[in-house]
mmCIF file of C-alpha atoms and ligand atoms in Angstrom:
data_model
loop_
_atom_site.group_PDB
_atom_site.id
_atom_site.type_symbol
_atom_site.label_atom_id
_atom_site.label_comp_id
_atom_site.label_asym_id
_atom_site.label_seq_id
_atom_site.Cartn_x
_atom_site.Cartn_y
_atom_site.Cartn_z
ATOM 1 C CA UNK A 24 90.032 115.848 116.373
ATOM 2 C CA UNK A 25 93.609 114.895 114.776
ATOM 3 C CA UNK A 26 93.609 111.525 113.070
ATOM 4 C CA UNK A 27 96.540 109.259 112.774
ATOM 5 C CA UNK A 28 97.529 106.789 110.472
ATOM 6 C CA UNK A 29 99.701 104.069 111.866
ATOM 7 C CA UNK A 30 98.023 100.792 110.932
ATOM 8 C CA UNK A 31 95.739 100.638 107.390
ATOM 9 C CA UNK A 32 92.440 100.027 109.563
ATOM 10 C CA UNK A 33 92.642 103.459 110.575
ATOM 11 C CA UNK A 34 90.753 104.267 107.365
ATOM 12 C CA UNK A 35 87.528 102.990 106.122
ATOM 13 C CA UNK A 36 87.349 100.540 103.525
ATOM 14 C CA UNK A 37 85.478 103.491 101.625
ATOM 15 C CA UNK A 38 87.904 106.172 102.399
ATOM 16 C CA UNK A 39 90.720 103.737 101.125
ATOM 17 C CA UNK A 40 88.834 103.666 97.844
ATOM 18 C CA UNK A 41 88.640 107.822 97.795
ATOM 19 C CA UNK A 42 92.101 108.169 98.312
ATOM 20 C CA UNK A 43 92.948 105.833 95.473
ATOM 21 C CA UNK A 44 90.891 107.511 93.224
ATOM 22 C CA UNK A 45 92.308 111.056 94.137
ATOM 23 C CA UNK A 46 95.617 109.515 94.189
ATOM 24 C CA UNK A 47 94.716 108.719 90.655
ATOM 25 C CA UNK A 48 94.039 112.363 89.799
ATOM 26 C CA UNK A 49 96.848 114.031 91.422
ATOM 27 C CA UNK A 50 99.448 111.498 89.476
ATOM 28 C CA UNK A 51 97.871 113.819 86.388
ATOM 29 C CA UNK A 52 98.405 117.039 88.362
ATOM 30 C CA UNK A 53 101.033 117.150 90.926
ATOM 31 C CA UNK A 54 100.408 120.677 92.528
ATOM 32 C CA UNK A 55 96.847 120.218 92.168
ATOM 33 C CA UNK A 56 96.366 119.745 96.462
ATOM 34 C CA UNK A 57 97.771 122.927 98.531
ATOM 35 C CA UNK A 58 96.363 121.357 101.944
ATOM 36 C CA UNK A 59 99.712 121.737 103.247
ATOM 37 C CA UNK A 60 100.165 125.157 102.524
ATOM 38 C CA UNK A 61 102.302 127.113 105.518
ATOM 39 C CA UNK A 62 102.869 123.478 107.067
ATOM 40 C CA UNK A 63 105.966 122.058 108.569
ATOM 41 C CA UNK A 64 106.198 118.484 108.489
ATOM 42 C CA UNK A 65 108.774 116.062 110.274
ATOM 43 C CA UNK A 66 110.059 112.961 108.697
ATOM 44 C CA UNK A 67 111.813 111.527 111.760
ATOM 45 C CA UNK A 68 113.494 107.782 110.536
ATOM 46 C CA UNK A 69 115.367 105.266 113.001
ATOM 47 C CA UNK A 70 115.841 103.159 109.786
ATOM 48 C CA UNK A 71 117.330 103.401 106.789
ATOM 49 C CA UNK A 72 114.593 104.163 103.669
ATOM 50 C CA UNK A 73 114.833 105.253 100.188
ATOM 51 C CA UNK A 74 111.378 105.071 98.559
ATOM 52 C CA UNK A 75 109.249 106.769 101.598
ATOM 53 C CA UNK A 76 111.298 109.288 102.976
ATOM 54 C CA UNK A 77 112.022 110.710 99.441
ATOM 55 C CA UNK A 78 108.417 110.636 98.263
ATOM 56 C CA UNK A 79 107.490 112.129 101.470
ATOM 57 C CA UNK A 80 110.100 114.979 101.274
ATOM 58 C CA UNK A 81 108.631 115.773 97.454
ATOM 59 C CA UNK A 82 105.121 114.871 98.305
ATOM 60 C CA UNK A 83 105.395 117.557 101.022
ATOM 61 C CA UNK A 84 106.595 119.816 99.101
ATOM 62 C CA UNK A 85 104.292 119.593 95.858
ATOM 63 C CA UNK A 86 101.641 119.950 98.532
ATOM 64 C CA UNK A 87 103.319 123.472 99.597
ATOM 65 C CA UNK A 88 104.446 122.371 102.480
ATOM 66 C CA UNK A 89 107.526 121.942 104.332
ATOM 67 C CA UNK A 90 109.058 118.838 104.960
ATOM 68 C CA UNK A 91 112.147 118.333 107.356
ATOM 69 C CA UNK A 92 114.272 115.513 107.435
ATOM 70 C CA UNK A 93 115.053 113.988 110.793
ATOM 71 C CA UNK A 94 117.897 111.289 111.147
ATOM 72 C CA UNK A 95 116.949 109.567 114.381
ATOM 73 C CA UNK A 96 120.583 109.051 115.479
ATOM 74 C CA UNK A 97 120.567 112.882 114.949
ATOM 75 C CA UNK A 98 118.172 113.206 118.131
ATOM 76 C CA UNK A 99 117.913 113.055 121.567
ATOM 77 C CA UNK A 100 115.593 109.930 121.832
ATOM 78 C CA UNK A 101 118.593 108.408 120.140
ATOM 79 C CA UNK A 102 119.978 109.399 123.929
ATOM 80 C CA UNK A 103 116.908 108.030 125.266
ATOM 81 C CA UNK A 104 114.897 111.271 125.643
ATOM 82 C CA UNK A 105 110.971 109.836 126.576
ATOM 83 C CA UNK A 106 109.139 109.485 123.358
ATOM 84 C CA UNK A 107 105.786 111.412 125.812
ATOM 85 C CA UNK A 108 108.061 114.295 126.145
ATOM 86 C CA UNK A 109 109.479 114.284 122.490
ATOM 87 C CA UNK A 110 106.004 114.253 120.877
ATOM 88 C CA UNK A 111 105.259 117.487 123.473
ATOM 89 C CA UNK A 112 107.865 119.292 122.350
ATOM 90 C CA UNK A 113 107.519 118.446 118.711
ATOM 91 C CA UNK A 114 103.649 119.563 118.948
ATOM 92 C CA UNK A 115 105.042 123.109 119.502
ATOM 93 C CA UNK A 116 107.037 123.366 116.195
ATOM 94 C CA UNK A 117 105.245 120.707 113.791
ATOM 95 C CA UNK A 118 101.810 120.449 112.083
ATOM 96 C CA UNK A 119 102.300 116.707 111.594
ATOM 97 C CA UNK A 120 105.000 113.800 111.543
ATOM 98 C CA UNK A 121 105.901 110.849 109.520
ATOM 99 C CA UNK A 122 108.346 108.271 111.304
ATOM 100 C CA UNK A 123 109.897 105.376 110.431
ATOM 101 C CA UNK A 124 111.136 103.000 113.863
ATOM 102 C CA UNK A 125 111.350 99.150 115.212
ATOM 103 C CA UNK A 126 108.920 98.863 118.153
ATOM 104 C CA UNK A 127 105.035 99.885 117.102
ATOM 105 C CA UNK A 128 103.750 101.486 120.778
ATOM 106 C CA UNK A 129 106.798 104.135 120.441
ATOM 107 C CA UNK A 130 104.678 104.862 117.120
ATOM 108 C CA UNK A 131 101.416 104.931 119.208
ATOM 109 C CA UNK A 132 102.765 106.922 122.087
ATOM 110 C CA UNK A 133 103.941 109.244 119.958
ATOM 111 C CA UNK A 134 100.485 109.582 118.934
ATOM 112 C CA UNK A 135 99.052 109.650 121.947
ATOM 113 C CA UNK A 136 101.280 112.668 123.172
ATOM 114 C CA UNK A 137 101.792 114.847 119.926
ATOM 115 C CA UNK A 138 98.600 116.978 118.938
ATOM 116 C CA UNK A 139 99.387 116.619 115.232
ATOM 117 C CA UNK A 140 98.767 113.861 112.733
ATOM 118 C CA UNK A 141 101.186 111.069 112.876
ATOM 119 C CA UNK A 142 101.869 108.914 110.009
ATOM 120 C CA UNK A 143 103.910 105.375 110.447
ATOM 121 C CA UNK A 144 106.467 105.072 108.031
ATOM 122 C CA UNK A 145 107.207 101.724 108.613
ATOM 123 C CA UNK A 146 107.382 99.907 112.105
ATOM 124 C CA UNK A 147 108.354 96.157 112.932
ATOM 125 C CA UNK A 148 104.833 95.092 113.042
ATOM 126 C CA UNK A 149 103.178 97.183 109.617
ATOM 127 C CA UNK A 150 103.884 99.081 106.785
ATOM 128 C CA UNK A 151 100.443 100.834 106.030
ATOM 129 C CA UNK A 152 101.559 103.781 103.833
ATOM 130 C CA UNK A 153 103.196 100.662 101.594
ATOM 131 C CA UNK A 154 100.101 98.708 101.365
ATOM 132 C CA UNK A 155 98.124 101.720 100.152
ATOM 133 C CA UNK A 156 100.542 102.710 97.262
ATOM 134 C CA UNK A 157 99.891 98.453 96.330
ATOM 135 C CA UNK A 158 96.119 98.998 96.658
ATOM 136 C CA UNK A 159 96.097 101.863 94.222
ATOM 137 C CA UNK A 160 98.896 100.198 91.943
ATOM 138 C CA UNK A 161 96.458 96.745 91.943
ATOM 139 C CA UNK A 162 92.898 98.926 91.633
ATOM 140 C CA UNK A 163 95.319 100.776 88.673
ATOM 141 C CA UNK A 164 95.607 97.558 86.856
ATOM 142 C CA UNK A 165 92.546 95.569 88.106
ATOM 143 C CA UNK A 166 90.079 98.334 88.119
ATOM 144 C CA UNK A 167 88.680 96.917 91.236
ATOM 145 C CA UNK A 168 90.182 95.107 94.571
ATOM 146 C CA UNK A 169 87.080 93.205 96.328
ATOM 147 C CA UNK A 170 87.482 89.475 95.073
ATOM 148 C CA UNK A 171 90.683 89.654 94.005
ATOM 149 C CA UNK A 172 93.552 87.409 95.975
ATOM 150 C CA UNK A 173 96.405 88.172 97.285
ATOM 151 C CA UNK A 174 98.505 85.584 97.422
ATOM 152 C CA UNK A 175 101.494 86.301 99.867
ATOM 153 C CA UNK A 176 104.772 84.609 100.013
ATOM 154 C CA UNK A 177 107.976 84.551 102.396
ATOM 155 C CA UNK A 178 108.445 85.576 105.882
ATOM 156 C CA UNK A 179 105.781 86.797 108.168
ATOM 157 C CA UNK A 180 106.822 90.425 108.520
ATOM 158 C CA UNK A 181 105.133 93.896 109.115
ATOM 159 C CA UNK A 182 104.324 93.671 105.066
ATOM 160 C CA UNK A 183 102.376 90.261 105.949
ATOM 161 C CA UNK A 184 100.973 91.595 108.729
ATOM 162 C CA UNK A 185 99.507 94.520 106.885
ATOM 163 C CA UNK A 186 98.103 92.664 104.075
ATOM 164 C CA UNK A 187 96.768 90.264 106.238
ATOM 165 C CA UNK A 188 94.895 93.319 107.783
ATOM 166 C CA UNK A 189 93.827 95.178 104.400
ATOM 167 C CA UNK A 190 92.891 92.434 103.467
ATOM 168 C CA UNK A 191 90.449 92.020 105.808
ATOM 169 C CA UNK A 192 89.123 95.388 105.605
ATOM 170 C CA UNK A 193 88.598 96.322 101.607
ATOM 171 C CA UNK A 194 87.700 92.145 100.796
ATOM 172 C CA UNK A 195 90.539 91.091 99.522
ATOM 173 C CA UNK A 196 91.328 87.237 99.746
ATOM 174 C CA UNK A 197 95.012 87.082 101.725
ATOM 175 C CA UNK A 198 96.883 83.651 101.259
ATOM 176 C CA UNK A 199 100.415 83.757 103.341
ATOM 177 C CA UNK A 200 102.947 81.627 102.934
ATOM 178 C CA UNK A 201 106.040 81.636 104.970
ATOM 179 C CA UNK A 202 108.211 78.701 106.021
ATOM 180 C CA UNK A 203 107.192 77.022 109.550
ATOM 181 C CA UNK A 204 108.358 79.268 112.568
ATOM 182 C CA UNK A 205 107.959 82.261 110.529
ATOM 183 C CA UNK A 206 104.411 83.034 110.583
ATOM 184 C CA UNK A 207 102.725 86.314 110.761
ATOM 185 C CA UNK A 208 101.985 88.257 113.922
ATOM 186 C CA UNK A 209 98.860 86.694 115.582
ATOM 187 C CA UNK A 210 97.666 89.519 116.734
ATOM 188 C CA UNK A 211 97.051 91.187 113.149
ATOM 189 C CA UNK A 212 95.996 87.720 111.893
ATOM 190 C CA UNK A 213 92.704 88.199 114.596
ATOM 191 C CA UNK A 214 92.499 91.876 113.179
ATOM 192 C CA UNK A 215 92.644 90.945 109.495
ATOM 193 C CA UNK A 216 90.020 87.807 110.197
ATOM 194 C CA UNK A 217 87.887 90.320 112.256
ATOM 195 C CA UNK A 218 87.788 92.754 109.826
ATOM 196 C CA UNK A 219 86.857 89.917 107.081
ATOM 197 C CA UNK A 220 83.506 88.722 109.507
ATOM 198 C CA UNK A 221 82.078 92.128 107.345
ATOM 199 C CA UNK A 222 83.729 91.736 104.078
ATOM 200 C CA UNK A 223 84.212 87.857 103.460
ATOM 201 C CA UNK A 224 87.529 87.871 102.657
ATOM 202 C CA UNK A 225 89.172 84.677 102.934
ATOM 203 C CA UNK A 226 92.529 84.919 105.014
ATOM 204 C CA UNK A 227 94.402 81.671 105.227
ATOM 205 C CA UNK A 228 98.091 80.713 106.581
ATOM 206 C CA UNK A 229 99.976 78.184 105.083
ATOM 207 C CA UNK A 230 103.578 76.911 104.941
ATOM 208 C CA UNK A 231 103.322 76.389 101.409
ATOM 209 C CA UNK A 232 103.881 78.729 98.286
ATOM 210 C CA UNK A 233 102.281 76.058 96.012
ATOM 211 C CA UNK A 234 98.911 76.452 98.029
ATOM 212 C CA UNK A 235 99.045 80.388 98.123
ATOM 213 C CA UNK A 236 99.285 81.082 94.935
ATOM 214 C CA UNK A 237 96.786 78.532 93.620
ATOM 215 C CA UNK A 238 93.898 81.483 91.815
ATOM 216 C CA UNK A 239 96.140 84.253 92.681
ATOM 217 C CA UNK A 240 95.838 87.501 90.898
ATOM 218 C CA UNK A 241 98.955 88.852 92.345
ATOM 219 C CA UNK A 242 101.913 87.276 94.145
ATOM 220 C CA UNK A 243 103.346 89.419 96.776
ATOM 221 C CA UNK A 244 107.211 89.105 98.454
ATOM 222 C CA UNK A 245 109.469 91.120 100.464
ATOM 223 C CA UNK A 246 112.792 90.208 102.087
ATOM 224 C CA UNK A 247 113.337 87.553 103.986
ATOM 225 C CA UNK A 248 115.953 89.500 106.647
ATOM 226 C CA UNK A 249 113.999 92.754 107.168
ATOM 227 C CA UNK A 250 115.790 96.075 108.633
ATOM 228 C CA UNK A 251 116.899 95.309 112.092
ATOM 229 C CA UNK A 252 117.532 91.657 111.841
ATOM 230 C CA UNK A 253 120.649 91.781 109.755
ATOM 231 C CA UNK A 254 122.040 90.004 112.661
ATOM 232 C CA UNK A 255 119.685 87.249 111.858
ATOM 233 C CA UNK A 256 120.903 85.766 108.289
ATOM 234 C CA UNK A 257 121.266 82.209 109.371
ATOM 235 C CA UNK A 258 117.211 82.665 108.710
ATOM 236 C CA UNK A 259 117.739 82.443 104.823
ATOM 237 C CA UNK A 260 118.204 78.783 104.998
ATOM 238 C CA UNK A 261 114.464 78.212 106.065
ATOM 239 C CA UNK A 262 113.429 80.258 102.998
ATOM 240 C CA UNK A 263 114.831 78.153 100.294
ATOM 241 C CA UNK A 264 111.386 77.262 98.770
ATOM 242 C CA UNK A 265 109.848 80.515 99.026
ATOM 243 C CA UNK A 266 111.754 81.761 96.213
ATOM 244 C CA UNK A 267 109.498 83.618 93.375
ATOM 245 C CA UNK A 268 110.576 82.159 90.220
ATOM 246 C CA UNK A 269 108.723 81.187 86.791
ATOM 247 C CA UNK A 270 107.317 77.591 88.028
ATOM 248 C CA UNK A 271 105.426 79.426 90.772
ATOM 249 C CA UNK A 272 104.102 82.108 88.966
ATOM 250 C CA UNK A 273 102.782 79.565 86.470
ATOM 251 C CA UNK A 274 100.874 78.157 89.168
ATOM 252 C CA UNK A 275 98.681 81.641 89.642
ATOM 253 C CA UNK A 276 96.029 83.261 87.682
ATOM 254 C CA UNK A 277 96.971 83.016 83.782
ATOM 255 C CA UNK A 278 97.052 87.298 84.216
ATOM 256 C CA UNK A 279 98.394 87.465 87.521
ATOM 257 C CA UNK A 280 101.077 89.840 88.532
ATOM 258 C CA UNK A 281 104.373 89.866 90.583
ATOM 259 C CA UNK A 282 104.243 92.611 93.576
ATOM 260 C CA UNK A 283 107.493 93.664 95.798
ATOM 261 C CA UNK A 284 107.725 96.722 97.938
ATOM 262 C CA UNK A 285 111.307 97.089 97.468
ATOM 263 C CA UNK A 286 114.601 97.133 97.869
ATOM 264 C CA UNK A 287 114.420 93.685 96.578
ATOM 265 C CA UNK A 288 117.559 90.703 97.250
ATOM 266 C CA UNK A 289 117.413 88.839 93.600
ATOM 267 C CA UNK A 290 117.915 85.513 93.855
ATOM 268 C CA UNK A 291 116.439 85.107 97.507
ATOM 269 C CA UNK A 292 112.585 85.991 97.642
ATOM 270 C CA UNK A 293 112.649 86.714 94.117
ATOM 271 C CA UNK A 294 114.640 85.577 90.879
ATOM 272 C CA UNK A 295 116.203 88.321 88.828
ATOM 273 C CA UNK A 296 113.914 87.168 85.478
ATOM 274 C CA UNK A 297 110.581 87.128 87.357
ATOM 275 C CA UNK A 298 111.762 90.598 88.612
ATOM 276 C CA UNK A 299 112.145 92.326 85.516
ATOM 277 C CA UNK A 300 109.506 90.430 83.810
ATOM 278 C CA UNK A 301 107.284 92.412 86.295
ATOM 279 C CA UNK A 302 109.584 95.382 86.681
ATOM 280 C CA UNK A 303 106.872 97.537 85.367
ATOM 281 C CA UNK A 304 104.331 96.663 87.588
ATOM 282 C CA UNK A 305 107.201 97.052 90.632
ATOM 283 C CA UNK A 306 108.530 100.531 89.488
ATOM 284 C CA UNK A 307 104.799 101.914 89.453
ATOM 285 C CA UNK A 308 104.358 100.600 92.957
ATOM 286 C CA UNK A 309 107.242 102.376 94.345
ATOM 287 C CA UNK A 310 105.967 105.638 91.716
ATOM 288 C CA UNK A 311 102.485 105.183 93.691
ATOM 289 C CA UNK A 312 103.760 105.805 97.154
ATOM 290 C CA UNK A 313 104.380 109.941 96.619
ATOM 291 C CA UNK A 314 100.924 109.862 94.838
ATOM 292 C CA UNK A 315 98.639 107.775 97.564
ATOM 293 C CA UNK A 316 100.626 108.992 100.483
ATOM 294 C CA UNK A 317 99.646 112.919 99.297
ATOM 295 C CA UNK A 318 96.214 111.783 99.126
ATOM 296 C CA UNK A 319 96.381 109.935 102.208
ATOM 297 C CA UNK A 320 98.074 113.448 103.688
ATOM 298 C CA UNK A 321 95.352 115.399 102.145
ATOM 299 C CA UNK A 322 92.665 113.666 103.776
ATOM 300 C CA UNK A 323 94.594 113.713 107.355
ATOM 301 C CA UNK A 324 95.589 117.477 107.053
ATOM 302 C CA UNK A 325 92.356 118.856 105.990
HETATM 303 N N1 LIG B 28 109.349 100.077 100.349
HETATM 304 C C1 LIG B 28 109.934 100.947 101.197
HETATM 305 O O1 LIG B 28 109.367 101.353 102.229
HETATM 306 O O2 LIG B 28 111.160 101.353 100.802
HETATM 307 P P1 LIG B 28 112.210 102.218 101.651
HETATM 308 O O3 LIG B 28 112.705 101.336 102.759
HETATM 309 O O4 LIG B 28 113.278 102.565 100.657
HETATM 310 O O5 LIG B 28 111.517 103.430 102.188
HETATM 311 N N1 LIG B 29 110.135 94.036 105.694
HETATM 312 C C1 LIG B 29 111.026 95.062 105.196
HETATM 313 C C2 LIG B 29 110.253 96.099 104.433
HETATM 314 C C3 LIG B 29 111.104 97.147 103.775
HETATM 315 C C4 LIG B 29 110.304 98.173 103.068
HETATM 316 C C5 LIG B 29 111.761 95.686 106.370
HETATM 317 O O1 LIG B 29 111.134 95.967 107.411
HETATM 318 O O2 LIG B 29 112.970 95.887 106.261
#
């Protein structure tokens, strides 16, 4: 049975925790997995990307496989071409696809069509294979996730949405703040509060940063005009107080740390001396997509 990976509940809480540790291990070793020996991979993005379609191309590769870059404009579902008859055709070439596009079913019907593994690179609704690289980065530095809070901050976007639901799922307390109007997707708000009935993680919404970050052992942010609204930057004016800047912080955990997924706008979500005074922390996160995404790749390609 091929397994898919296109929200971070698709894996166990437990087999989050493997792949972090062998994530851990092949950042020592980088050829060290060969599962994708004699594989062709597709890496088919409708967006723009620089941190996941590179560490997918080398991941690929260090894994011995073969990784081919697909522009979306490039195709014929650019022309419309069904995405049930795309994910046919593609099941005769490929042993598995990563893809990157706005609306999450044309992930999941991709999925449902293609008889390979399907990874989502990034939809409007979640960002899983970002979340896991920030898992491993915070178990890195932590040595442990359950108990720890999250303390999220800025618009309600697929990287809310999948925190909310990791959250949920490996017991991490999730504390969103975005500005009213702007809240996170309901529907991953039930899954993430779901998921917490087993684990006890404490999810909560707010409208203010203040509240979020009150015990918070990492502040998260992303932008607050994500890819496909640039159309939509009369937005920024509702975000003025969600900025990340050193009164904030100072309201978190005396040892807490400053997360971003990247590519970051300075001086919006985040101030440019709270960015580099975590830049270290940032820069592994971004490093810690090729490793957890070959361990992730390992597991769904064995
Ligand atoms: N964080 C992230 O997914 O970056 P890219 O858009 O550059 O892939
Ligand atoms: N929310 C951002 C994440 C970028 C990695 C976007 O979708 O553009």
């Amino acid at each position: 049975m091929k397994r898919d990976f296109l929200n971070i509940s698709d894996l166990t809480k437990e087999e989050i925790l493997e792949i972090i540790e062998y994530a851990i291990k092949l950042k020592k070793d980088k050829f060290l997995d060969q599962t994708l020996k004699g594989k062709s991979i597709g890496l088919v993005f409708m967006k723009p990307s620089t941190r996941t379609r590179l560490s997918f191309e080398v991941g690929v590769y260090q894994m011995g496989g073969q990784p081919i870059y697909i522009q979306g404009s490039s195709t014929q579902m650019s022309r419309g071409e069904d995405i049930k008859d795309t994910a046919r055709v593609l099941s005769r070439y490929l042993d598995g696809l990563v893809i990157r596009t706005y609306a999450h079913k044309e992930v999941e019907e991709l999925a449902e069509y293609s008889d390979f593994p399907v990874i989502n690179a990034l939809t409007d609704y979640l960002h899983p294979c970002q979340v896991l690289a920030d898992l491993m980065t915070i178990y890195e530095r932590f040595g442990k996730l359950e108990g720890l809070k999250v303390a999220y901050v800025g618009d309600g976007n697929n990287m809310a949405n999948t925190w909310i639901i990791a959250g949920g799922l490996v017991g991490i307390h999730v504390s969103v703040a975005t500005p009213k109007g702007y809240e996170p997707d309901s529907k991953a708000v039930a899954e993430g509060l779901e998921l917490a009935k087993k684990t006890k993680a404490k999810i909560e919404i707010t409208n203010s940063p203040e509240e979020a970050v009150k015990n918070a052992d990492v502040i998260y942010t992303d932008v607050w005009v994500s890819m496909g609204q640039e159309g939509e930057k009369e937005k920024k004016e509702f975000f003025k107080d969600f900025t990340i800047n050193k009164d904030l912080v100072s309201k978190a955990n005396k040892n807490a740390i400053v997360m971003h997924c990247l590519p970051a706008h300075k001086g919006e979500e985040i101030t440019e001396e709270i960015f580099e005074q975590f830049a270290d922390v940032i820069f592994e996160e971004a490093e810690n997509r090729l490793h957890a995404q070959k361990a992730l790749m390992s597991l769904l390609f064995k």
